[in-house]
Each structure stands twice: as structure tokens, then as C-alpha cells.
Coordinates of C-alpha atoms in Angstrom, one line a residue:
X1 CA -6.9 -1.7 15.0
X2 CA -5.3 -5.0 15.1
X3 CA -1.5 -5.0 14.2
X4 CA 0.8 -7.9 14.4
X5 CA 4.7 -7.3 13.0
X6 CA 6.4 -10.4 12.2
X7 CA 10.5 -10.1 12.4
X8 CA 13.4 -12.6 12.7
X9 CA 13.7 -15.2 9.7
X10 CA 16.0 -14.9 7.1
X11 CA 18.3 -17.8 5.3
X12 CA 19.3 -20.7 6.9
X13 CA 21.4 -24.3 5.8
X14 CA 19.6 -27.8 5.9
X15 CA 20.0 -28.8 9.6
X16 CA 20.1 -25.0 11.2
X17 CA 18.0 -23.2 13.3
X18 CA 15.6 -20.0 13.0
X19 CA 13.2 -18.0 15.3
X20 CA 10.8 -15.7 14.0
X21 CA 8.7 -13.0 16.5
X22 CA 5.1 -11.4 16.1
X23 CA 4.4 -8.5 18.2
X24 CA 0.8 -7.7 18.9
X25 CA -0.9 -4.8 19.7
X26 CA -4.5 -3.3 19.1
X27 CA -6.7 -6.3 20.6
X28 CA -6.4 -8.0 23.6
X29 CA -3.7 -10.5 23.3
X30 CA -4.7 -12.0 27.0
X31 CA -7.6 -14.7 25.7
X32 CA -6.5 -14.9 22.3
X33 CA -5.3 -17.6 20.3
X34 CA -2.1 -16.8 18.0
X35 CA -0.7 -19.0 15.5
X36 CA 1.6 -19.0 12.1
X37 CA 1.0 -19.9 9.2
X38 CA 3.3 -20.3 6.0
X39 CA 2.8 -19.8 2.4
X40 CA 5.0 -22.3 0.8
X41 CA 7.1 -22.7 -2.2
X42 CA 4.2 -25.4 -3.1
X43 CA 2.1 -22.6 -3.2
X44 CA 0.1 -24.0 -0.5
X45 CA -1.0 -22.1 2.7
X46 CA -1.1 -23.9 6.1
X47 CA -1.3 -23.4 9.9
X48 CA 2.5 -24.3 11.1
X49 CA 1.7 -24.0 15.0
X50 CA -1.4 -22.4 17.6
X51 CA -0.5 -21.2 20.5
X52 CA -3.6 -20.5 23.5
X53 CA -3.2 -19.0 26.9
X54 CA -2.1 -22.1 28.1
X55 CA 0.5 -22.7 26.0
X56 CA 0.5 -24.7 22.3
X57 CA -2.2 -26.2 21.1
X58 CA -1.2 -27.5 17.8
X59 CA 1.7 -28.4 15.5
X60 CA 1.4 -29.5 11.8
X61 CA 2.9 -32.9 11.1
X62 CA 5.8 -31.6 9.2
X63 CA 7.0 -30.0 11.9
X64 CA 6.4 -31.7 14.9
X65 CA 9.6 -32.1 17.1
X66 CA 11.2 -29.9 15.3
X67 CA 9.2 -26.5 15.9
X68 CA 8.5 -25.0 19.1
X69 CA 6.0 -22.0 20.2
X70 CA 5.7 -19.9 22.9
X71 CA 4.2 -16.4 24.1
X72 CA 5.2 -13.6 26.2
X73 CA 2.0 -12.0 27.8
X74 CA 4.8 -9.1 29.1
X75 CA 5.4 -8.5 26.0
X76 CA 2.3 -9.4 23.5
X77 CA 5.1 -11.1 21.4
X78 CA 4.9 -14.9 20.1
X79 CA 7.9 -16.9 19.0
X80 CA 8.3 -19.9 16.6
X81 CA 11.5 -21.4 16.9
X82 CA 12.1 -23.6 14.6
X83 CA 15.2 -26.2 14.2
X84 CA 16.7 -29.2 12.4
X85 CA 15.0 -26.9 9.5
X86 CA 14.6 -28.9 6.0
X87 CA 14.4 -27.1 2.4
X88 CA 10.7 -27.8 2.5
X89 CA 10.4 -25.4 5.4
X90 CA 11.0 -22.5 3.0
X91 CA 8.2 -20.3 2.5
X92 CA 6.6 -17.2 4.1
X93 CA 5.6 -17.0 7.5
X94 CA 2.6 -15.2 8.8
X95 CA 1.4 -14.2 12.1
X96 CA -2.3 -14.3 12.7
X97 CA -4.4 -13.7 15.7
X98 CA -8.0 -15.1 16.5
X99 CA -10.8 -16.2 13.5
X100 CA -8.6 -16.0 10.3
X101 CA -11.7 -16.3 8.2
X102 CA -10.4 -19.8 6.8
X103 CA -11.2 -23.2 7.4
X104 CA -7.3 -24.6 7.4
X105 CA -8.4 -27.7 9.7
X106 CA -7.5 -29.7 6.7
X107 CA -4.0 -28.9 6.5
X108 CA -3.9 -26.6 3.8
X109 CA -6.1 -23.7 4.0
X110 CA -8.5 -23.2 0.7
X111 CA -6.7 -19.7 -0.2
X112 CA -3.3 -18.3 0.0
X113 CA -1.9 -16.7 3.6
X114 CA -2.5 -13.3 2.3
X115 CA -6.3 -13.8 2.7
X116 CA -6.0 -14.7 6.5
X117 CA -7.8 -12.1 8.3
X118 CA -5.7 -10.5 11.1
X119 CA -2.4 -11.3 9.8
X120 CA 1.2 -9.4 10.1
X121 CA 2.9 -8.6 6.7
X122 CA 4.8 -11.9 6.5
X123 CA 8.6 -13.0 7.3
X124 CA 10.8 -15.2 4.4
X125 CA 12.3 -18.1 5.5
X126 CA 14.8 -19.7 3.3
X127 CA 16.3 -23.0 4.0
X128 CA 19.0 -24.3 1.6
X129 CA 20.1 -27.7 1.3

């Protein structure tokens, strides 16, 4: 059974940094694309970043240059380092693996992030101005 457990997050002020982690188990981590999604205050679910075996594959325009993603194969864990945080980064961040069952290629997912297949429970990030 696929399990994804997020940790980290919390609160930060504008310009600050946070890191969220996702520990994966129950499936083949190697070869699986792993992603971070967020359900923002605007109630929109979007893919924030995607990482493959060879490294980062995607960043949303809104986080380019501020966020980085990494995966640790030894720990079956991915990380999202968030720098220069803005209030609009506030939201629940979800880790997801493989095919999430939604077409989020347009920048937004057609359903809330809770509809993503193979996701974690989410972790809240709050950025205050």
C-alpha cells in the first residue's frame, strides 16, 4: 500500500524559508515521479514542483527561482525547500506519487487536491505579511 507522509511546513513571515518533506513507502520509489501540490487560499489546487529520478522536472511559474526540490533515494524521501516566501504561498502542501489521476497540466487541477490519487495527508504552510 502506497504511503506518503509529509512533515515540516508551519508558519513563516514574508521573505522567510521553510522546508517540507515527504517520506514514501509501499511502492517502488526509484523510477516514480514525485510531486508537490498545494491547495491555496484561493481554493485552487496546483502542481508546485515535480522531480524524477534525474532531478527536477517542473516548477510552477509562481515559485521558479524561489523553491527547489530534491529526492533522497536512500531515504525514499523528497523535499521542497521554499525560500523568499510570499503570502500567496500559503496553503496545504501535498506530496503525490506517479499518476495522480487528474490533468493538472493547465496550471490548475480540475478538482481539489484531496482528489489526487496517491497523496499524503497534507501539511499546512502559512506565510504572513
